[in-house]
Amino acid sequence: MKGRIFDIRRFSTHDGDGIRTTVFLKGCPLACAWCQNPEGISIKKRPLHFENRCIHCGTCVAKCKNGGVEQKEGSIQLHIEKEEDWERLIDWCPAGALEMDSRECDVEEIMQEIRKDLVFYRHGGGITLSGGEPLFQWEFALEILKQCKKEGIHTAIETSLYTDGEVLKKVLPYLDHIFADFKIADEKKHQKYIGVSNKRIKENLKLLLGSEKKEHVVIRTPMIPGITAVKENIQDISAYISSIYPEVSYEILNYNPLAEAKYHLIDREYCFEENPKLYTKEQMGEFESWARLGGTKNVIIE
Ligand code: SF4
């Protein structure tokens, strides 16, 4: 079985306990306007141009056959809708400024990467599946998790929970830790900012927090100014999850201004014209107090 990944990040300390190897699976059914990994949204493979590496030699423009690369006002522009032999153009680039955004690989190739880090997992580390939405390629994700458990490797996942409940039931036995997002409690706002209904996510939260893995679940909300970082939203999310499992762990994630830099790479517009700053410790403390008002006792802030 083959799957498509867009990154493997080693020595991560933010994606679960200990030192972790995070595998990023491509493809996501959501359309969050502030996505941290916009290159992981589309399941399709596409070329990327890195302006900082480009020496503007013009080779790619000269070698392309159907106008897929253009040099305009001194900078290279890709037209990925045009049919080109992109792999060949990447080989031609002398500066490594062209790259495909992802690659296909089988479970064994991923396991070979993971096994290189085994020594670092001794003190509570392991692997984390992320994305995109890792369950968008759920059969591939399931095979990686099964193999990890066979080899005694701790497993975690970062999921939007926007998946079929039956899929969730299939992967749960192979997961040691689950980070699940619940971003917007209001159905209409969820549709507006995320592009889909939150009904399925709410159903899966019931399933997850009613399962025997509930102690190993952390529900997360990223703080997006004016969208998720709103008192009513934090309070409603907190009330919903604590009504299912009063001991639930709820993590409030600070806004990440660094994501904006990735958007120009994939020709997408970022949701803010002026990029907001990280929230201060005091502001995060206020969000925490709103979460506690909603009923959650175990609130985590960075
Ligand atoms: S071949 Fe590479 S270095 Fe040369 S212009 Fe194209 S992207 Fe830039």
PDB file of C-alpha atoms and ligand atoms in Angstrom:
ATOM      1  CA  MET A   1       0.000   0.000   0.000  1.00  0.00           C
ATOM      2  CA  LYS A   2       1.280   3.456  -0.915  1.00  0.00           C
ATOM      3  CA  GLY A   3       0.414   6.792   0.641  1.00  0.00           C
ATOM      4  CA  ARG A   4       1.374  10.387   0.003  1.00  0.00           C
ATOM      5  CA  ILE A   5       3.348  12.330   2.614  1.00  0.00           C
ATOM      6  CA  PHE A   6       4.675  15.885   2.514  1.00  0.00           C
ATOM      7  CA  ASP A   7       7.193  15.760   5.343  1.00  0.00           C
ATOM      8  CA  ILE A   8       8.815  13.676   8.047  1.00  0.00           C
ATOM      9  CA  ARG A   9      10.021  15.844  10.905  1.00  0.00           C
ATOM     10  CA  ARG A  10      12.474  14.341  13.361  1.00  0.00           C
ATOM     11  CA  PHE A  11      13.227  15.290  16.944  1.00  0.00           C
ATOM     12  CA  SER A  12       9.939  17.071  17.441  1.00  0.00           C
ATOM     13  CA  THR A  13       9.073  17.948  21.018  1.00  0.00           C
ATOM     14  CA  HIS A  14       5.686  19.588  20.334  1.00  0.00           C
ATOM     15  CA  ASP A  15       3.682  16.685  18.955  1.00  0.00           C
ATOM     16  CA  GLY A  16       3.324  14.498  22.045  1.00  0.00           C
ATOM     17  CA  ASP A  17       5.435  13.057  24.863  1.00  0.00           C
ATOM     18  CA  GLY A  18       9.214  12.833  24.574  1.00  0.00           C
ATOM     19  CA  ILE A  19      11.124  13.116  21.335  1.00  0.00           C
ATOM     20  CA  ARG A  20       8.957  12.274  18.350  1.00  0.00           C
ATOM     21  CA  THR A  21       9.136  11.581  14.653  1.00  0.00           C
ATOM     22  CA  THR A  22       6.188  13.287  12.998  1.00  0.00           C
ATOM     23  CA  VAL A  23       4.899  11.977   9.681  1.00  0.00           C
ATOM     24  CA  PHE A  24       2.785  14.475   7.727  1.00  0.00           C
ATOM     25  CA  LEU A  25       0.172  12.848   5.499  1.00  0.00           C
ATOM     26  CA  LYS A  26      -1.184  14.877   2.621  1.00  0.00           C
ATOM     27  CA  GLY A  27      -4.841  15.750   2.055  1.00  0.00           C
ATOM     28  CA  CYS A  28      -7.484  17.369   4.259  1.00  0.00           C
ATOM     29  CA  PRO A  29     -11.273  17.730   3.833  1.00  0.00           C
ATOM     30  CA  LEU A  30     -11.344  20.989   5.825  1.00  0.00           C
ATOM     31  CA  ALA A  31     -10.555  24.466   4.593  1.00  0.00           C
ATOM     32  CA  CYS A  32      -9.458  26.378   7.718  1.00  0.00           C
ATOM     33  CA  ALA A  33      -8.594  29.898   6.622  1.00  0.00           C
ATOM     34  CA  TRP A  34      -5.542  29.926   8.967  1.00  0.00           C
ATOM     35  CA  CYS A  35      -4.204  26.414   8.242  1.00  0.00           C
ATOM     36  CA  GLN A  36      -0.683  25.894   9.672  1.00  0.00           C
ATOM     37  CA  ASN A  37       0.295  23.504   6.894  1.00  0.00           C
ATOM     38  CA  PRO A  38      -1.470  24.796   3.772  1.00  0.00           C
ATOM     39  CA  GLU A  39       0.844  22.688   1.593  1.00  0.00           C
ATOM     40  CA  GLY A  40      -0.859  19.638   3.112  1.00  0.00           C
ATOM     41  CA  ILE A  41      -4.452  20.539   2.224  1.00  0.00           C
ATOM     42  CA  SER A  42      -4.626  19.254  -1.344  1.00  0.00           C
ATOM     43  CA  ILE A  43      -4.063  15.539  -1.854  1.00  0.00           C
ATOM     44  CA  LYS A  44      -2.557  16.359  -5.250  1.00  0.00           C
ATOM     45  CA  LYS A  45       1.165  16.495  -5.757  1.00  0.00           C
ATOM     46  CA  ARG A  46       2.454  19.802  -7.121  1.00  0.00           C
ATOM     47  CA  PRO A  47       5.776  21.561  -7.773  1.00  0.00           C
ATOM     48  CA  LEU A  48       6.922  24.419  -5.547  1.00  0.00           C
ATOM     49  CA  HIS A  49       9.320  27.266  -6.283  1.00  0.00           C
ATOM     50  CA  PHE A  50      11.632  28.525  -3.531  1.00  0.00           C
ATOM     51  CA  GLU A  51      12.532  32.118  -4.353  1.00  0.00           C
ATOM     52  CA  ASN A  52      15.312  32.231  -1.738  1.00  0.00           C
ATOM     53  CA  ARG A  53      17.249  29.481  -3.552  1.00  0.00           C
ATOM     54  CA  CYS A  54      16.580  30.649  -7.126  1.00  0.00           C
ATOM     55  CA  ILE A  55      19.529  32.120  -9.076  1.00  0.00           C
ATOM     56  CA  HIS A  56      17.233  33.264 -11.904  1.00  0.00           C
ATOM     57  CA  CYS A  57      19.205  31.391 -14.554  1.00  0.00           C
ATOM     58  CA  GLY A  58      16.060  30.910 -16.679  1.00  0.00           C
ATOM     59  CA  THR A  59      16.731  27.208 -17.365  1.00  0.00           C
ATOM     60  CA  CYS A  60      13.266  26.132 -16.223  1.00  0.00           C
ATOM     61  CA  VAL A  61      11.618  28.734 -18.481  1.00  0.00           C
ATOM     62  CA  ALA A  62      13.676  27.586 -21.461  1.00  0.00           C
ATOM     63  CA  LYS A  63      13.050  23.868 -20.816  1.00  0.00           C
ATOM     64  CA  CYS A  64       9.312  23.943 -20.116  1.00  0.00           C
ATOM     65  CA  LYS A  65       7.148  22.841 -23.025  1.00  0.00           C
ATOM     66  CA  ASN A  66       3.709  24.279 -22.377  1.00  0.00           C
ATOM     67  CA  GLY A  67       4.278  27.552 -20.586  1.00  0.00           C
ATOM     68  CA  GLY A  68       4.219  26.018 -17.096  1.00  0.00           C
ATOM     69  CA  VAL A  69       7.029  28.332 -15.941  1.00  0.00           C
ATOM     70  CA  GLU A  70       7.215  32.023 -16.629  1.00  0.00           C
ATOM     71  CA  GLN A  71       9.696  34.712 -15.638  1.00  0.00           C
ATOM     72  CA  LYS A  72       7.738  37.823 -14.802  1.00  0.00           C
ATOM     73  CA  GLU A  73       9.182  41.047 -13.427  1.00  0.00           C
ATOM     74  CA  GLY A  74      12.303  39.176 -12.428  1.00  0.00           C
ATOM     75  CA  SER A  75      10.609  36.362 -10.519  1.00  0.00           C
ATOM     76  CA  ILE A  76       9.663  32.824 -11.469  1.00  0.00           C
ATOM     77  CA  GLN A  77       5.989  31.930 -11.584  1.00  0.00           C
ATOM     78  CA  LEU A  78       4.645  28.391 -11.870  1.00  0.00           C
ATOM     79  CA  HIS A  79       1.402  27.619 -13.681  1.00  0.00           C
ATOM     80  CA  ILE A  80       0.702  24.202 -12.228  1.00  0.00           C
ATOM     81  CA  GLU A  81      -2.477  23.784 -14.262  1.00  0.00           C
ATOM     82  CA  LYS A  82      -0.337  23.471 -17.415  1.00  0.00           C
ATOM     83  CA  GLU A  83       0.879  20.071 -18.428  1.00  0.00           C
ATOM     84  CA  GLU A  84       4.616  19.818 -17.867  1.00  0.00           C
ATOM     85  CA  ASP A  85       7.090  17.121 -16.992  1.00  0.00           C
ATOM     86  CA  TRP A  86       7.688  18.721 -13.605  1.00  0.00           C
ATOM     87  CA  GLU A  87      10.110  16.036 -12.389  1.00  0.00           C
ATOM     88  CA  ARG A  88      12.313  16.740 -15.410  1.00  0.00           C
ATOM     89  CA  LEU A  89      12.242  20.496 -14.787  1.00  0.00           C
ATOM     90  CA  ILE A  90      13.220  19.872 -11.162  1.00  0.00           C
ATOM     91  CA  ASP A  91      16.213  17.842 -12.375  1.00  0.00           C
ATOM     92  CA  TRP A  92      17.235  20.709 -14.658  1.00  0.00           C
ATOM     93  CA  CYS A  93      17.240  23.357 -11.918  1.00  0.00           C
ATOM     94  CA  PRO A  94      20.879  23.894 -10.850  1.00  0.00           C
ATOM     95  CA  ALA A  95      19.974  25.574  -7.559  1.00  0.00           C
ATOM     96  CA  GLY A  96      17.465  23.137  -6.066  1.00  0.00           C
ATOM     97  CA  ALA A  97      14.868  25.909  -6.204  1.00  0.00           C
ATOM     98  CA  LEU A  98      12.186  23.617  -7.622  1.00  0.00           C
ATOM     99  CA  GLU A  99      10.784  20.695  -5.642  1.00  0.00           C
ATOM    100  CA  MET A 100       7.678  18.548  -5.594  1.00  0.00           C
ATOM    101  CA  ASP A 101       5.664  19.232  -2.446  1.00  0.00           C
ATOM    102  CA  SER A 102       5.171  15.571  -1.534  1.00  0.00           C
ATOM    103  CA  ARG A 103       6.094  12.003  -2.344  1.00  0.00           C
ATOM    104  CA  GLU A 104       4.513   8.576  -2.501  1.00  0.00           C
ATOM    105  CA  CYS A 105       5.923   5.921  -0.252  1.00  0.00           C
ATOM    106  CA  ASP A 106       4.951   2.586   1.227  1.00  0.00           C
ATOM    107  CA  VAL A 107       4.675   1.683   4.901  1.00  0.00           C
ATOM    108  CA  GLU A 108       8.096   0.008   4.976  1.00  0.00           C
ATOM    109  CA  GLU A 109       9.804   3.180   3.665  1.00  0.00           C
ATOM    110  CA  ILE A 110       8.191   5.165   6.488  1.00  0.00           C
ATOM    111  CA  MET A 111       9.152   2.510   9.027  1.00  0.00           C
ATOM    112  CA  GLN A 112      12.763   2.677   7.878  1.00  0.00           C
ATOM    113  CA  GLU A 113      12.771   6.416   8.647  1.00  0.00           C
ATOM    114  CA  ILE A 114      11.085   5.852  12.001  1.00  0.00           C
ATOM    115  CA  ARG A 115      13.507   3.074  13.041  1.00  0.00           C
ATOM    116  CA  LYS A 116      16.456   5.485  12.653  1.00  0.00           C
ATOM    117  CA  ASP A 117      15.069   7.364  15.672  1.00  0.00           C
ATOM    118  CA  LEU A 118      14.350   4.378  17.944  1.00  0.00           C
ATOM    119  CA  VAL A 119      17.151   5.293  20.311  1.00  0.00           C
ATOM    120  CA  PHE A 120      15.498   8.664  21.013  1.00  0.00           C
ATOM    121  CA  TYR A 121      12.182   7.070  22.027  1.00  0.00           C
ATOM    122  CA  ARG A 122      13.621   5.455  25.162  1.00  0.00           C
ATOM    123  CA  HIS A 123      12.334   8.178  27.435  1.00  0.00           C
ATOM    124  CA  GLY A 124       8.718   8.307  26.309  1.00  0.00           C
ATOM    125  CA  GLY A 125       8.950   9.391  22.659  1.00  0.00           C
ATOM    126  CA  GLY A 126       7.483   7.788  19.561  1.00  0.00           C
ATOM    127  CA  ILE A 127       5.775   8.676  16.311  1.00  0.00           C
ATOM    128  CA  THR A 128       2.994  11.152  15.611  1.00  0.00           C
ATOM    129  CA  LEU A 129       0.798  11.135  12.524  1.00  0.00           C
ATOM    130  CA  SER A 130      -0.110  14.643  11.412  1.00  0.00           C
ATOM    131  CA  GLY A 131      -1.073  16.419   8.231  1.00  0.00           C
ATOM    132  CA  GLY A 132      -3.211  17.576   6.500  1.00  0.00           C
ATOM    133  CA  GLU A 133      -5.699  15.290   8.116  1.00  0.00           C
ATOM    134  CA  PRO A 134      -3.921  11.963   8.647  1.00  0.00           C
ATOM    135  CA  LEU A 135      -7.207  10.039   8.491  1.00  0.00           C
ATOM    136  CA  PHE A 136      -7.891  11.395   4.983  1.00  0.00           C
ATOM    137  CA  GLN A 137      -5.615   8.502   3.931  1.00  0.00           C
ATOM    138  CA  TRP A 138      -6.897   6.361   6.776  1.00  0.00           C
ATOM    139  CA  GLU A 139      -5.989   2.932   5.381  1.00  0.00           C
ATOM    140  CA  PHE A 140      -2.387   4.002   4.971  1.00  0.00           C
ATOM    141  CA  ALA A 141      -2.372   5.632   8.426  1.00  0.00           C
ATOM    142  CA  LEU A 142      -3.823   2.458   9.945  1.00  0.00           C
ATOM    143  CA  GLU A 143      -1.088   0.289   8.423  1.00  0.00           C
ATOM    144  CA  ILE A 144       1.650   2.585   9.805  1.00  0.00           C
ATOM    145  CA  LEU A 145       0.050   2.496  13.263  1.00  0.00           C
ATOM    146  CA  LYS A 146      -0.326  -1.307  13.209  1.00  0.00           C
ATOM    147  CA  GLN A 147       3.299  -1.755  12.239  1.00  0.00           C
ATOM    148  CA  CYS A 148       4.458   0.657  14.958  1.00  0.00           C
ATOM    149  CA  LYS A 149       2.508  -1.233  17.601  1.00  0.00           C
ATOM    150  CA  LYS A 150       3.969  -4.511  16.328  1.00  0.00           C
ATOM    151  CA  GLU A 151       7.431  -3.019  16.897  1.00  0.00           C
ATOM    152  CA  GLY A 152       6.569  -1.582  20.332  1.00  0.00           C
ATOM    153  CA  ILE A 153       6.644   2.082  19.225  1.00  0.00           C
ATOM    154  CA  HIS A 154       4.459   4.645  21.020  1.00  0.00           C
ATOM    155  CA  THR A 155       1.902   6.217  18.652  1.00  0.00           C
ATOM    156  CA  ALA A 156       0.052   9.530  18.601  1.00  0.00           C
ATOM    157  CA  ILE A 157      -2.153  11.349  16.118  1.00  0.00           C
ATOM    158  CA  GLU A 158      -3.136  14.964  15.475  1.00  0.00           C
ATOM    159  CA  THR A 159      -6.580  14.863  13.911  1.00  0.00           C
ATOM    160  CA  SER A 160      -9.430  17.207  13.056  1.00  0.00           C
ATOM    161  CA  LEU A 161     -11.837  14.290  13.774  1.00  0.00           C
ATOM    162  CA  TYR A 162     -13.504  15.036  10.459  1.00  0.00           C
ATOM    163  CA  THR A 163     -13.748  11.399   9.514  1.00  0.00           C
ATOM    164  CA  ASP A 164     -16.204   8.548   9.553  1.00  0.00           C
ATOM    165  CA  GLY A 165     -16.910   7.176  13.047  1.00  0.00           C
ATOM    166  CA  GLU A 166     -16.159   3.667  11.775  1.00  0.00           C
ATOM    167  CA  VAL A 167     -12.689   4.799  10.685  1.00  0.00           C
ATOM    168  CA  LEU A 168     -12.063   6.257  14.127  1.00  0.00           C
ATOM    169  CA  LYS A 169     -13.086   2.948  15.742  1.00  0.00           C
ATOM    170  CA  LYS A 170     -10.624   1.103  13.497  1.00  0.00           C
ATOM    171  CA  VAL A 171      -7.581   3.260  14.337  1.00  0.00           C
ATOM    172  CA  LEU A 172      -8.242   3.810  18.068  1.00  0.00           C
ATOM    173  CA  PRO A 173      -6.874   0.428  19.252  1.00  0.00           C
ATOM    174  CA  TYR A 174      -3.492   1.311  17.712  1.00  0.00           C
ATOM    175  CA  LEU A 175      -3.217   4.785  19.231  1.00  0.00           C
ATOM    176  CA  ASP A 176      -1.586   5.622  22.563  1.00  0.00           C
ATOM    177  CA  HIS A 177      -2.312   9.332  22.467  1.00  0.00           C
ATOM    178  CA  ILE A 178      -4.860  11.390  20.534  1.00  0.00           C
ATOM    179  CA  PHE A 179      -4.758  15.148  19.937  1.00  0.00           C
ATOM    180  CA  ALA A 180      -8.127  16.116  18.503  1.00  0.00           C
ATOM    181  CA  ASP A 181      -9.114  19.596  17.325  1.00  0.00           C
ATOM    182  CA  PHE A 182     -12.427  21.209  18.119  1.00  0.00           C
ATOM    183  CA  LYS A 183     -12.076  24.701  16.723  1.00  0.00           C
ATOM    184  CA  ILE A 184     -15.497  26.318  16.520  1.00  0.00           C
ATOM    185  CA  ALA A 185     -18.568  25.370  18.550  1.00  0.00           C
ATOM    186  CA  ASP A 186     -21.121  27.340  16.527  1.00  0.00           C
ATOM    187  CA  GLU A 187     -22.324  25.375  13.495  1.00  0.00           C
ATOM    188  CA  LYS A 188     -22.785  28.381  11.179  1.00  0.00           C
ATOM    189  CA  LYS A 189     -19.380  29.852  12.019  1.00  0.00           C
ATOM    190  CA  HIS A 190     -17.787  26.435  11.597  1.00  0.00           C
ATOM    191  CA  GLN A 191     -19.198  26.236   8.085  1.00  0.00           C
ATOM    192  CA  LYS A 192     -18.104  29.790   7.327  1.00  0.00           C
ATOM    193  CA  TYR A 193     -14.477  29.529   8.494  1.00  0.00           C
ATOM    194  CA  ILE A 194     -13.768  25.821   8.101  1.00  0.00           C
ATOM    195  CA  GLY A 195     -15.950  24.983   5.131  1.00  0.00           C
ATOM    196  CA  VAL A 196     -17.835  22.034   6.644  1.00  0.00           C
ATOM    197  CA  SER A 197     -20.415  21.269   9.337  1.00  0.00           C
ATOM    198  CA  ASN A 198     -19.128  20.424  12.827  1.00  0.00           C
ATOM    199  CA  LYS A 199     -21.796  17.733  13.423  1.00  0.00           C
ATOM    200  CA  ARG A 200     -19.480  14.881  12.491  1.00  0.00           C
ATOM    201  CA  ILE A 201     -16.717  16.284  14.722  1.00  0.00           C
ATOM    202  CA  LYS A 202     -19.131  16.531  17.658  1.00  0.00           C
ATOM    203  CA  GLU A 203     -20.266  12.949  17.115  1.00  0.00           C
ATOM    204  CA  ASN A 204     -16.678  11.761  17.030  1.00  0.00           C
ATOM    205  CA  LEU A 205     -15.880  13.711  20.193  1.00  0.00           C
ATOM    206  CA  LYS A 206     -18.628  11.717  21.923  1.00  0.00           C
ATOM    207  CA  LEU A 207     -17.157   8.508  20.575  1.00  0.00           C
ATOM    208  CA  LEU A 208     -13.607   9.424  21.559  1.00  0.00           C
ATOM    209  CA  LEU A 209     -14.364  10.810  25.020  1.00  0.00           C
ATOM    210  CA  GLY A 210     -16.680   7.880  25.732  1.00  0.00           C
ATOM    211  CA  SER A 211     -14.037   5.325  24.766  1.00  0.00           C
ATOM    212  CA  GLU A 212     -11.509   3.543  26.951  1.00  0.00           C
ATOM    213  CA  LYS A 213      -8.843   5.860  25.471  1.00  0.00           C
ATOM    214  CA  LYS A 214     -10.466   8.995  26.922  1.00  0.00           C
ATOM    215  CA  GLU A 215      -7.658   9.531  29.467  1.00  0.00           C
ATOM    216  CA  HIS A 216      -5.189   9.704  26.602  1.00  0.00           C
ATOM    217  CA  VAL A 217      -7.066  12.347  24.635  1.00  0.00           C
ATOM    218  CA  VAL A 218      -6.286  16.071  24.485  1.00  0.00           C
ATOM    219  CA  ILE A 219      -8.828  18.335  22.798  1.00  0.00           C
ATOM    220  CA  ARG A 220      -7.196  21.369  21.195  1.00  0.00           C
ATOM    221  CA  THR A 221      -8.340  24.775  19.993  1.00  0.00           C
ATOM    222  CA  PRO A 222      -5.879  27.031  18.153  1.00  0.00           C
ATOM    223  CA  MET A 223      -6.387  30.677  19.090  1.00  0.00           C
ATOM    224  CA  ILE A 224      -7.227  32.582  15.919  1.00  0.00           C
ATOM    225  CA  PRO A 225      -7.924  36.285  16.595  1.00  0.00           C
ATOM    226  CA  GLY A 226     -11.592  37.210  16.208  1.00  0.00           C
ATOM    227  CA  ILE A 227     -12.528  33.693  15.070  1.00  0.00           C
ATOM    228  CA  THR A 228     -11.752  31.026  17.680  1.00  0.00           C
ATOM    229  CA  ALA A 229     -10.202  33.238  20.376  1.00  0.00           C
ATOM    230  CA  VAL A 230     -13.600  34.467  21.468  1.00  0.00           C
ATOM    231  CA  LYS A 231     -15.049  34.005  24.956  1.00  0.00           C
ATOM    232  CA  GLU A 232     -18.307  32.420  23.793  1.00  0.00           C
ATOM    233  CA  ASN A 233     -16.472  29.926  21.571  1.00  0.00           C
ATOM    234  CA  ILE A 234     -13.952  28.811  24.188  1.00  0.00           C
ATOM    235  CA  GLN A 235     -16.644  28.533  26.827  1.00  0.00           C
ATOM    236  CA  ASP A 236     -18.995  26.555  24.561  1.00  0.00           C
ATOM    237  CA  ILE A 237     -16.280  24.125  23.476  1.00  0.00           C
ATOM    238  CA  SER A 238     -15.249  23.622  27.079  1.00  0.00           C
ATOM    239  CA  ALA A 239     -18.878  23.037  28.141  1.00  0.00           C
ATOM    240  CA  TYR A 240     -19.452  20.523  25.339  1.00  0.00           C
ATOM    241  CA  ILE A 241     -16.375  18.381  25.949  1.00  0.00           C
ATOM    242  CA  SER A 242     -16.628  18.430  29.740  1.00  0.00           C
ATOM    243  CA  SER A 243     -20.284  17.383  29.524  1.00  0.00           C
ATOM    244  CA  ILE A 244     -19.101  14.191  27.798  1.00  0.00           C
ATOM    245  CA  TYR A 245     -16.102  13.542  30.066  1.00  0.00           C
ATOM    246  CA  PRO A 246     -15.626  15.836  33.088  1.00  0.00           C
ATOM    247  CA  GLU A 247     -11.901  14.951  33.407  1.00  0.00           C
ATOM    248  CA  VAL A 248     -11.151  15.846  29.769  1.00  0.00           C
ATOM    249  CA  SER A 249      -7.851  17.595  28.989  1.00  0.00           C
ATOM    250  CA  TYR A 250      -8.315  20.778  26.965  1.00  0.00           C
ATOM    251  CA  GLU A 251      -5.363  22.573  25.380  1.00  0.00           C
ATOM    252  CA  ILE A 252      -5.505  26.159  24.197  1.00  0.00           C
ATOM    253  CA  LEU A 253      -2.868  26.711  21.528  1.00  0.00           C
ATOM    254  CA  ASN A 254      -1.362  30.123  20.972  1.00  0.00           C
ATOM    255  CA  TYR A 255      -1.738  31.722  17.530  1.00  0.00           C
ATOM    256  CA  ASN A 256       1.157  30.836  15.220  1.00  0.00           C
ATOM    257  CA  PRO A 257       2.179  33.840  13.066  1.00  0.00           C
ATOM    258  CA  LEU A 258       4.804  31.772  11.209  1.00  0.00           C
ATOM    259  CA  ALA A 259       2.235  29.936   9.079  1.00  0.00           C
ATOM    260  CA  GLU A 260       1.720  33.005   6.884  1.00  0.00           C
ATOM    261  CA  ALA A 261       5.145  32.548   5.253  1.00  0.00           C
ATOM    262  CA  LYS A 262       4.042  29.287   3.616  1.00  0.00           C
ATOM    263  CA  TYR A 263       1.080  30.785   1.763  1.00  0.00           C
ATOM    264  CA  HIS A 264       3.004  32.507  -1.019  1.00  0.00           C
ATOM    265  CA  LEU A 265       4.595  29.141  -1.857  1.00  0.00           C
ATOM    266  CA  ILE A 266       1.261  27.648  -2.872  1.00  0.00           C
ATOM    267  CA  ASP A 267      -0.346  30.816  -4.284  1.00  0.00           C
ATOM    268  CA  ARG A 268      -3.028  31.022  -1.610  1.00  0.00           C
ATOM    269  CA  GLU A 269      -4.166  34.088   0.271  1.00  0.00           C
ATOM    270  CA  TYR A 270      -3.733  34.138   4.030  1.00  0.00           C
ATOM    271  CA  CYS A 271      -6.752  35.004   6.159  1.00  0.00           C
ATOM    272  CA  PHE A 272      -5.193  38.146   7.667  1.00  0.00           C
ATOM    273  CA  GLU A 273      -3.879  41.084   5.655  1.00  0.00           C
ATOM    274  CA  GLU A 274      -1.852  42.124   8.678  1.00  0.00           C
ATOM    275  CA  ASN A 275      -0.462  39.122  10.486  1.00  0.00           C
ATOM    276  CA  PRO A 276      -1.434  39.208  14.200  1.00  0.00           C
ATOM    277  CA  LYS A 277       1.148  38.603  16.916  1.00  0.00           C
ATOM    278  CA  LEU A 278       1.430  35.748  19.392  1.00  0.00           C
ATOM    279  CA  TYR A 279      -0.859  36.178  22.390  1.00  0.00           C
ATOM    280  CA  THR A 280       0.819  37.307  25.598  1.00  0.00           C
ATOM    281  CA  LYS A 281       0.958  35.189  28.742  1.00  0.00           C
ATOM    282  CA  GLU A 282      -1.775  37.373  30.265  1.00  0.00           C
ATOM    283  CA  GLN A 283      -4.066  36.932  27.259  1.00  0.00           C
ATOM    284  CA  MET A 284      -3.512  33.155  27.304  1.00  0.00           C
ATOM    285  CA  GLY A 285      -4.358  33.216  31.008  1.00  0.00           C
ATOM    286  CA  GLU A 286      -7.643  34.923  30.183  1.00  0.00           C
ATOM    287  CA  PHE A 287      -8.491  32.255  27.598  1.00  0.00           C
ATOM    288  CA  GLU A 288      -7.740  29.636  30.240  1.00  0.00           C
ATOM    289  CA  SER A 289     -10.174  31.282  32.651  1.00  0.00           C
ATOM    290  CA  TRP A 290     -12.907  31.270  29.972  1.00  0.00           C
ATOM    291  CA  ALA A 291     -12.297  27.560  29.436  1.00  0.00           C
ATOM    292  CA  ARG A 292     -12.626  26.921  33.152  1.00  0.00           C
ATOM    293  CA  LEU A 293     -15.899  28.895  33.197  1.00  0.00           C
ATOM    294  CA  GLY A 294     -17.174  26.432  30.613  1.00  0.00           C
ATOM    295  CA  GLY A 295     -16.596  23.548  32.990  1.00  0.00           C
ATOM    296  CA  THR A 296     -13.243  22.008  32.022  1.00  0.00           C
ATOM    297  CA  LYS A 297     -10.886  21.508  34.964  1.00  0.00           C
ATOM    298  CA  ASN A 298      -7.796  20.267  33.108  1.00  0.00           C
ATOM    299  CA  VAL A 299      -6.852  23.214  30.933  1.00  0.00           C
ATOM    300  CA  ILE A 300      -3.428  23.324  29.314  1.00  0.00           C
ATOM    301  CA  ILE A 301      -1.883  26.500  27.895  1.00  0.00           C
ATOM    302  CA  GLU A 302       1.546  26.820  26.308  1.00  0.00           C
TER     303      GLU A 302
HETATM  304  S1  SF4 B   1      16.098  26.688 -13.121  1.00  0.00           S
HETATM  305 FE1  SF4 B   1      15.969  26.902 -10.904  1.00  0.00          FE
HETATM  306  S2  SF4 B   1      17.458  28.511 -10.399  1.00  0.00           S
HETATM  307 FE2  SF4 B   1      17.076  28.633 -12.616  1.00  0.00          FE
HETATM  308  S3  SF4 B   1      15.412  30.136 -12.796  1.00  0.00           S
HETATM  309 FE3  SF4 B   1      14.452  28.136 -12.704  1.00  0.00          FE
HETATM  310  S4  SF4 B   1      13.983  27.861 -10.523  1.00  0.00           S
HETATM  311 FE4  SF4 B   1      15.483  29.507 -10.650  1.00  0.00          FE
END
